[in-house]
mmCIF file of C-alpha atoms and ligand atoms in Angstrom:
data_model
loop_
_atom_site.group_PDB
_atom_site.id
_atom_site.type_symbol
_atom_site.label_atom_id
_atom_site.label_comp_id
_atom_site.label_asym_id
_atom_site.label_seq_id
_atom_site.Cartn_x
_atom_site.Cartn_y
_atom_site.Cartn_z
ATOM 1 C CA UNK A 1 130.166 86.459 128.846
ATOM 2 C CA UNK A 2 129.505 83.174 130.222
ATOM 3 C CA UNK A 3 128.380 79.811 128.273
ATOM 4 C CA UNK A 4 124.720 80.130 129.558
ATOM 5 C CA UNK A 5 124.300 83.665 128.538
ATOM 6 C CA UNK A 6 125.771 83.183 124.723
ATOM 7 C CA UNK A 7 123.288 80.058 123.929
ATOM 8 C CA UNK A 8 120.734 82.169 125.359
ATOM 9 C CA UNK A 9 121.433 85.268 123.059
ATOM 10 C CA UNK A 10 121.902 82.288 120.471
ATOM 11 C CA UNK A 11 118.036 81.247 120.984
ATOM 12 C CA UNK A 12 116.937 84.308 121.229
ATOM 13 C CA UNK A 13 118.617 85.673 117.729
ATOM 14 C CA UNK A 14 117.165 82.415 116.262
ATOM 15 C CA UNK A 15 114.173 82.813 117.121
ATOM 16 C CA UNK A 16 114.181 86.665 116.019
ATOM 17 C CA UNK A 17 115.634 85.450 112.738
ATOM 18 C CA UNK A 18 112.772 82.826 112.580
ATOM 19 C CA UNK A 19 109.807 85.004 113.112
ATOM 20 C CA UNK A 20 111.744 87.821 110.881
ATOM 21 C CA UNK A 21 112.007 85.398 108.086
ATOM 22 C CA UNK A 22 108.551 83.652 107.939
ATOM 23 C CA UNK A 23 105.774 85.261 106.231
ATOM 24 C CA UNK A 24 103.955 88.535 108.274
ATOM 25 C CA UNK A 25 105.509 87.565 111.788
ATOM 26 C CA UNK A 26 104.890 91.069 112.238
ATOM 27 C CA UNK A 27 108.771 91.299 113.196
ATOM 28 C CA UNK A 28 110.806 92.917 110.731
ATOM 29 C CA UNK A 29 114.586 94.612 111.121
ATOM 30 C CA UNK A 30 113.892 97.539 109.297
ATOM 31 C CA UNK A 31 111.800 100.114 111.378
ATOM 32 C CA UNK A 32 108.806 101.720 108.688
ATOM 33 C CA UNK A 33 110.438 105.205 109.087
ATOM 34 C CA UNK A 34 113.309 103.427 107.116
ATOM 35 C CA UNK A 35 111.651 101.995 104.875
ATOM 36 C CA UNK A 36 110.028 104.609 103.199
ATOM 37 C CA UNK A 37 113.347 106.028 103.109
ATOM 38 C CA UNK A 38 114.758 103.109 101.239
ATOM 39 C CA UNK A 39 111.754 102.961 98.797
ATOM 40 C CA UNK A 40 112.723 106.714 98.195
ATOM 41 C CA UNK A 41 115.953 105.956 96.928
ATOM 42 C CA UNK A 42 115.195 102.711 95.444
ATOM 43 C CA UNK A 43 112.221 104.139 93.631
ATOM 44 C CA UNK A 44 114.164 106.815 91.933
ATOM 45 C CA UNK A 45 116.870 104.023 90.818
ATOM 46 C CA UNK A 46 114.197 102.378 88.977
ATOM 47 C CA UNK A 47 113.295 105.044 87.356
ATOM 48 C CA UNK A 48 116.283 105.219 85.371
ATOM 49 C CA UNK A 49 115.652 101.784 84.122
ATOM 50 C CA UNK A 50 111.928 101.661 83.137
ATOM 51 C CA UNK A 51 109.982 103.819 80.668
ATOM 52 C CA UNK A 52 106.851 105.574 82.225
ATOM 53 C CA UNK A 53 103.353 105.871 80.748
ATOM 54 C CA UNK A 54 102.621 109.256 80.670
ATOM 55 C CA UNK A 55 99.098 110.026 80.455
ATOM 56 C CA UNK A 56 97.949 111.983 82.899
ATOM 57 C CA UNK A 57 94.298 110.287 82.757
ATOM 58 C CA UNK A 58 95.486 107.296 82.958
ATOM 59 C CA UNK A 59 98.015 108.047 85.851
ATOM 60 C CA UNK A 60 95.388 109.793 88.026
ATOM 61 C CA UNK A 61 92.918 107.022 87.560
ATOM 62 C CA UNK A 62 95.850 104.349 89.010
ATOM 63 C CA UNK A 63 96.961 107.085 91.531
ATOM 64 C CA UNK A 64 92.806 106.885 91.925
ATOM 65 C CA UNK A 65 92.355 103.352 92.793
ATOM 66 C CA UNK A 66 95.719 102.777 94.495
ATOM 67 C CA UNK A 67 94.650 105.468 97.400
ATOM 68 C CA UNK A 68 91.814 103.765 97.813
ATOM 69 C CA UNK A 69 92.835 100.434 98.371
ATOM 70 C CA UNK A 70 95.347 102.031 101.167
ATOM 71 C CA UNK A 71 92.753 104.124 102.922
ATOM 72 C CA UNK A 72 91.273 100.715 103.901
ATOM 73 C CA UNK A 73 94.648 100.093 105.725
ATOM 74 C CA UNK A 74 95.730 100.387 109.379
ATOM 75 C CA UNK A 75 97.780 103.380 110.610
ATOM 76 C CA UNK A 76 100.652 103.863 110.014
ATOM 77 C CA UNK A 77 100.229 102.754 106.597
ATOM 78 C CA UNK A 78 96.860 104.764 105.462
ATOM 79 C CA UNK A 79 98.707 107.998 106.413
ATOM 80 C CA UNK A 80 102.210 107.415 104.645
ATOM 81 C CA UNK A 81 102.219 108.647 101.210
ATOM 82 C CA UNK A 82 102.325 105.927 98.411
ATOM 83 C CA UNK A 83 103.286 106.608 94.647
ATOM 84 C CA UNK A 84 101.472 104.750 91.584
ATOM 85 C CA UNK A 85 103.550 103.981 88.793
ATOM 86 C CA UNK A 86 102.173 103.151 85.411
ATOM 87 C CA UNK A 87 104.970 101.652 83.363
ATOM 88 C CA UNK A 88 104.815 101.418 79.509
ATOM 89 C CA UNK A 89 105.369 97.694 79.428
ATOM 90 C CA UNK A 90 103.036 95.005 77.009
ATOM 91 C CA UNK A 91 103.591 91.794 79.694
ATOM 92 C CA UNK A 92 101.075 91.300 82.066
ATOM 93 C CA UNK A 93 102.815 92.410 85.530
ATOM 94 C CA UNK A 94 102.491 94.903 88.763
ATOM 95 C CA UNK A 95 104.440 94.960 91.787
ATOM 96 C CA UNK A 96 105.958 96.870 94.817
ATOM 97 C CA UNK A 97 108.521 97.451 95.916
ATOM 98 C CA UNK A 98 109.868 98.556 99.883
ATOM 99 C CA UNK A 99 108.071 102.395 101.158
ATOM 100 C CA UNK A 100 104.933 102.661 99.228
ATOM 101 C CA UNK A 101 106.062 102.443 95.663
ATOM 102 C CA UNK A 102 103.481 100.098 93.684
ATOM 103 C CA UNK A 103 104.442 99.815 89.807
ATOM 104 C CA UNK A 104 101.510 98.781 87.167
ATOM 105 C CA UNK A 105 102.301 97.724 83.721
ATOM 106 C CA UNK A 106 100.448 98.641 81.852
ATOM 107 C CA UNK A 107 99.807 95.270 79.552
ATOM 108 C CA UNK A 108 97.845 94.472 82.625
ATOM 109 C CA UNK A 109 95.187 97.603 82.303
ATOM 110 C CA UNK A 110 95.386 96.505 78.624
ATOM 111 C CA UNK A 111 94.477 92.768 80.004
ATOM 112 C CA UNK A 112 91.670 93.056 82.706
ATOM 113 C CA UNK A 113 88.729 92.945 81.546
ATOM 114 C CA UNK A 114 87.189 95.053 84.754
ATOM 115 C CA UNK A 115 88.322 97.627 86.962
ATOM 116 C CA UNK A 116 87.674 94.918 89.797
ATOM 117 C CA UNK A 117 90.189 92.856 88.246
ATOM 118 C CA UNK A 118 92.769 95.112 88.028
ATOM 119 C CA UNK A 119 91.898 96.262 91.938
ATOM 120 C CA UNK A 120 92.129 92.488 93.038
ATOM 121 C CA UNK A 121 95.846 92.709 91.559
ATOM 122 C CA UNK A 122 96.677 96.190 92.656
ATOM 123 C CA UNK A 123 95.523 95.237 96.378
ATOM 124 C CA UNK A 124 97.567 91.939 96.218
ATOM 125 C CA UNK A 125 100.920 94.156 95.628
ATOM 126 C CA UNK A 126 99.604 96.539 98.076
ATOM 127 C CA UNK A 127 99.712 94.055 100.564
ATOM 128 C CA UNK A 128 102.800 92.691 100.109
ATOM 129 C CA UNK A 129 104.110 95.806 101.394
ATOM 130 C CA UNK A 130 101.256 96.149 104.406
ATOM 131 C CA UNK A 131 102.375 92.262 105.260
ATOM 132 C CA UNK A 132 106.270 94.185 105.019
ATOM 133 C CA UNK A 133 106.985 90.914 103.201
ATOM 134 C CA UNK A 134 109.599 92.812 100.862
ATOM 135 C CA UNK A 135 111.464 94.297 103.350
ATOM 136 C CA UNK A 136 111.723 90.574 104.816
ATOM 137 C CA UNK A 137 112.904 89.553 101.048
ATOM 138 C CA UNK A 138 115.036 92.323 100.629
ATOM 139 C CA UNK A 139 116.803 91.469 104.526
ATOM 140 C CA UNK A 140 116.893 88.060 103.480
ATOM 141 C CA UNK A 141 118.477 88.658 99.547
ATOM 142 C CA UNK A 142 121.213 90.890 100.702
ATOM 143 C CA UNK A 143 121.861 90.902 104.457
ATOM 144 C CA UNK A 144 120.637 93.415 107.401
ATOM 145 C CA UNK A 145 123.809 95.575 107.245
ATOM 146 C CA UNK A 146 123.711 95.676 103.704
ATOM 147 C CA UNK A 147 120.107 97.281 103.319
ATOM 148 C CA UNK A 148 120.891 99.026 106.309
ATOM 149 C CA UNK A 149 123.664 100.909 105.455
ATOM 150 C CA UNK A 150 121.399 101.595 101.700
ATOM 151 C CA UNK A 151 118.639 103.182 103.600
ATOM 152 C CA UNK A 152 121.867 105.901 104.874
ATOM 153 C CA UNK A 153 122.857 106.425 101.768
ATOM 154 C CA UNK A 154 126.102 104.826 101.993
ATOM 155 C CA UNK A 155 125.940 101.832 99.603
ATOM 156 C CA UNK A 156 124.428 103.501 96.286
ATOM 157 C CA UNK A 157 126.112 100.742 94.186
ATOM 158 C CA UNK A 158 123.908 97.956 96.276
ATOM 159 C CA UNK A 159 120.655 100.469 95.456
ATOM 160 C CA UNK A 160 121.694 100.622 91.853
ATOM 161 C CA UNK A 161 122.030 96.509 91.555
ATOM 162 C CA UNK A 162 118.518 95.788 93.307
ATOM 163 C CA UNK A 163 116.665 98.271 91.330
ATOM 164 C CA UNK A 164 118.637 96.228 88.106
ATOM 165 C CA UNK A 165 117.018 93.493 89.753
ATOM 166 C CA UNK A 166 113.580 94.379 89.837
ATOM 167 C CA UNK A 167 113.631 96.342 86.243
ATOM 168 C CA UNK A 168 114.854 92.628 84.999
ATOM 169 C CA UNK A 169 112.686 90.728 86.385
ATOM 170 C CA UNK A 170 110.151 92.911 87.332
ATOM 171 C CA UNK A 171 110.026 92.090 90.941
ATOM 172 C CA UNK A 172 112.115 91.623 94.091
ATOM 173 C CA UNK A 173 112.244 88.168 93.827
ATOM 174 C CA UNK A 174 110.195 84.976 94.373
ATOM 175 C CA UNK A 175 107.652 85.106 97.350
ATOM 176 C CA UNK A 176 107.147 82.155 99.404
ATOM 177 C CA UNK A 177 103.462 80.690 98.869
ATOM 178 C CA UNK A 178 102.618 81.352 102.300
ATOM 179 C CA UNK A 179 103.272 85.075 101.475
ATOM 180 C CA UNK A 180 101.119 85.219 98.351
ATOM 181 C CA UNK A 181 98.438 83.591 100.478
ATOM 182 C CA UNK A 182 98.739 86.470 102.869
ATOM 183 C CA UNK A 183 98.418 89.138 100.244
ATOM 184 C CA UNK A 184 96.016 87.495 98.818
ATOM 185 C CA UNK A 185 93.882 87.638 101.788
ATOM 186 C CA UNK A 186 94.554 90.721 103.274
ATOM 187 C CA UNK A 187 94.256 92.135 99.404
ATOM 188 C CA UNK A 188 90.852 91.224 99.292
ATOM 189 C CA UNK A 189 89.347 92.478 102.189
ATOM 190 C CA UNK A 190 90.890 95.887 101.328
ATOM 191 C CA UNK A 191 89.889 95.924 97.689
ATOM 192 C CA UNK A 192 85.907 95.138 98.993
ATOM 193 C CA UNK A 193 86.065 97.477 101.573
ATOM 194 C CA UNK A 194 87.049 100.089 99.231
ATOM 195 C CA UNK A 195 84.471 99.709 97.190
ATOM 196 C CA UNK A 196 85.195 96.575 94.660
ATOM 197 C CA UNK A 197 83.587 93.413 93.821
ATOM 198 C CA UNK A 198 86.419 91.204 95.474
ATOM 199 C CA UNK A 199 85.578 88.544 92.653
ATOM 200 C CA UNK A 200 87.521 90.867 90.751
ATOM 201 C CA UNK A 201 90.812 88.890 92.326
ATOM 202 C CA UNK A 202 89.726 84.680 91.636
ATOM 203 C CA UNK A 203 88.616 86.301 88.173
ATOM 204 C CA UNK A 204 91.668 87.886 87.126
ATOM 205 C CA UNK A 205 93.973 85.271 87.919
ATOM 206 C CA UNK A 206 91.972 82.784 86.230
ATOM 207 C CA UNK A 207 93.170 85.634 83.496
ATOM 208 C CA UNK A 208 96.302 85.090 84.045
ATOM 209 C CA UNK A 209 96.385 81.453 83.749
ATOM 210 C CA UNK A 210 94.288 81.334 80.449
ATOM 211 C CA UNK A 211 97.199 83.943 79.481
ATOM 212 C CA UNK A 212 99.730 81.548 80.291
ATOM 213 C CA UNK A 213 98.557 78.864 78.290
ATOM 214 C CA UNK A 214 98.337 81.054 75.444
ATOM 215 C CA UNK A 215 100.645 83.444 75.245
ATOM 216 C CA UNK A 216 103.011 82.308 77.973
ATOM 217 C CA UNK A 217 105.706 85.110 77.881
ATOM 218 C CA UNK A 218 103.397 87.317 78.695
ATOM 219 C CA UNK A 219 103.003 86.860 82.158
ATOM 220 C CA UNK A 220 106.156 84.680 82.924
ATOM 221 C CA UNK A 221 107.278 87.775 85.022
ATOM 222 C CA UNK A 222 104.035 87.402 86.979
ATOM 223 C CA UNK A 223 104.267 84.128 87.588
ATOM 224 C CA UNK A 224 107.849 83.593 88.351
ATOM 225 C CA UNK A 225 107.698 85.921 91.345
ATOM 226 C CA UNK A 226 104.333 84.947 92.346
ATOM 227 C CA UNK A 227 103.342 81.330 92.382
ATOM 228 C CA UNK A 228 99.914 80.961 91.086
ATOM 229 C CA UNK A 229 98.135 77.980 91.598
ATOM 230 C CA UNK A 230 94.482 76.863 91.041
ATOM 231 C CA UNK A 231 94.606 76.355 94.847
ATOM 232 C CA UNK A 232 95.017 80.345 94.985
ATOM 233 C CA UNK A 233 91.941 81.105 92.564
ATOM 234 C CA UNK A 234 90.143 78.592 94.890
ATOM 235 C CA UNK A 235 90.593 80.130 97.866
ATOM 236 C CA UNK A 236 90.131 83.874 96.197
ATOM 237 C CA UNK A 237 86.415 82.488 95.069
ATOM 238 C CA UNK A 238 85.486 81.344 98.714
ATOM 239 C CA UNK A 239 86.781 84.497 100.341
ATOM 240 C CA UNK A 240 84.395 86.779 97.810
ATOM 241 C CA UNK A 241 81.459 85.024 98.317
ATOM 242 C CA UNK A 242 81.734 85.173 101.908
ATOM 243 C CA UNK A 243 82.188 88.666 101.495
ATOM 244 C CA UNK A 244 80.031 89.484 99.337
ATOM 245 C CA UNK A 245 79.846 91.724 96.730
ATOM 246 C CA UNK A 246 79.015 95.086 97.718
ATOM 247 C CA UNK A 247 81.184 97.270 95.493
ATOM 248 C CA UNK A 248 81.522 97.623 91.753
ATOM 249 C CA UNK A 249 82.663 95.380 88.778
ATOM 250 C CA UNK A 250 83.506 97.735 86.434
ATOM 251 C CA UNK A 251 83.168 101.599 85.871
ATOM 252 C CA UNK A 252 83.328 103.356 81.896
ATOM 253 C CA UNK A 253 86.439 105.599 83.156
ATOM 254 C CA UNK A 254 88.260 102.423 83.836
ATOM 255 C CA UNK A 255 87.272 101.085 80.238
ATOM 256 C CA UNK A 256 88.448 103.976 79.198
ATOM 257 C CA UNK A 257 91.953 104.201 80.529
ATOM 258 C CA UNK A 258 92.354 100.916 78.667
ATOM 259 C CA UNK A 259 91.568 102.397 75.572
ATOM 260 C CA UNK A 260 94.377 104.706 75.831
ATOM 261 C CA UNK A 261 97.103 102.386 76.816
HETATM 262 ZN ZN1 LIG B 1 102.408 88.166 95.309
#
């Protein structure tokens, strides 16, 4: 191979690497098909390491909600199956992980104070995985052939150490502001057109940062994974009331899963 031809291939994988890196580029190195495989395995990792709610009410009514946030999305991701986790944890925290797998603690049912608040979260994690921004973490954290050769099954100790990870520190790891500004927008689109009030979101993370002020280890997960700022509330207000609210605030079965948490 020539000079000419390597910078080339040396633009080119920059580029690639570029787009792959910033926030929904729409290019990512792991095909969907694999990662639904890796959230598979990953999923059933962290379920050694957290403790489940088991309520089946409660459960169905998460499973509920969940669905119905990702029917609003586009193929392929309305038709893949998703799992809702409720996990029995006081701090105020949700998040997803590669494939479909969205976990809920459930200190936040206990801390909404309406089933639109809880969607405007639920649709922000949901996104994260519609944007693909945690497979772009995940390529990023611990190398292509790394995750690649986890999604064959051949590196259980690297599944093992990432789902350590996220049962730690009850994420990934730390998105980029420009990602949280992408769930945040593609969130609330999907949680009106499923049937929310999307002022559910701005009002729920002004929640979170009366919470902090208060009772600050409480939602220190939250907030060390995703930066909130009163820029993102801002923005969240704006976006509902051009939207408009069509949907619901809150619902009794909804106050009632919060009683039983
Ligand atoms: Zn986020």
């Amino acid at each position: 191979m020539n000079k000419r031809n390597t910078s080339l291939i040396a633009v080119v994988l920059a580029t690639v690497l570029a787009t792959g890196c910033g926030s929904g580029g729409g290019f990512n190195l792991i095909s969907i098909e694999e990662e639904w495989q890796l959230g598979a395995q990953l999923s059933q990792e962290i379920a050694r390491q957290v403790r489940f709610n088991n309520d089946p009410q409660v459960n169905a009514y998460i499973r509920n909600m969940g669905q119905r946030i990702v029917n609003q999305a586009a193929p392929p991701f309305n038709q893949l199956p998703w799992q809702f986790h409720v996990v029995d944890d006081p701090s105020i925290n949700a998040f997803a992980i590669p494939g479909g797998h969205v976990y809920v603690h459930t200190g936040l049912i206990k801390n909404a104070d309406t089933a639109s608040e809880l969607a405007g979260v639920m649709a922000h994690e949901i996104s994260h995985v519609l944007a693909r921004h945690s497979t772009e973490q995940l390529s990023r954290q611990y190398g292509l052939s790394v995750i690649a050769s986890a999604v064959l099954g051949q590196n259980p100790g690297t599944l093992a150490a990432i789902a350590a990870q996220i049962a730690a520190t009850g994420a990934m790891a730390r998105f980029s502001r420009d990602a949280e500004r992408e769930a945040d927008e593609i969130g609330i689109q999907a949680m009106a057109a499923a049937g929310y009030n999307p002022a559910g979101m701005a009002s729920m993370f002004e929640e979170l940062i009366e919470h902090r002020q208060g009772q600050p280890g409480q939602v220190e997960q939250f907030f060390s994974t995703h930066p909130l700022t009163e820029n993102r509330v801002r923005d969240a207000r704006s976006r509902a009331q051009q939207i408009g609210n069509r949907g619901i605030t809150d619902e009794p079965e909804f106050q009632e899963i919060k009683r039983r948490v």
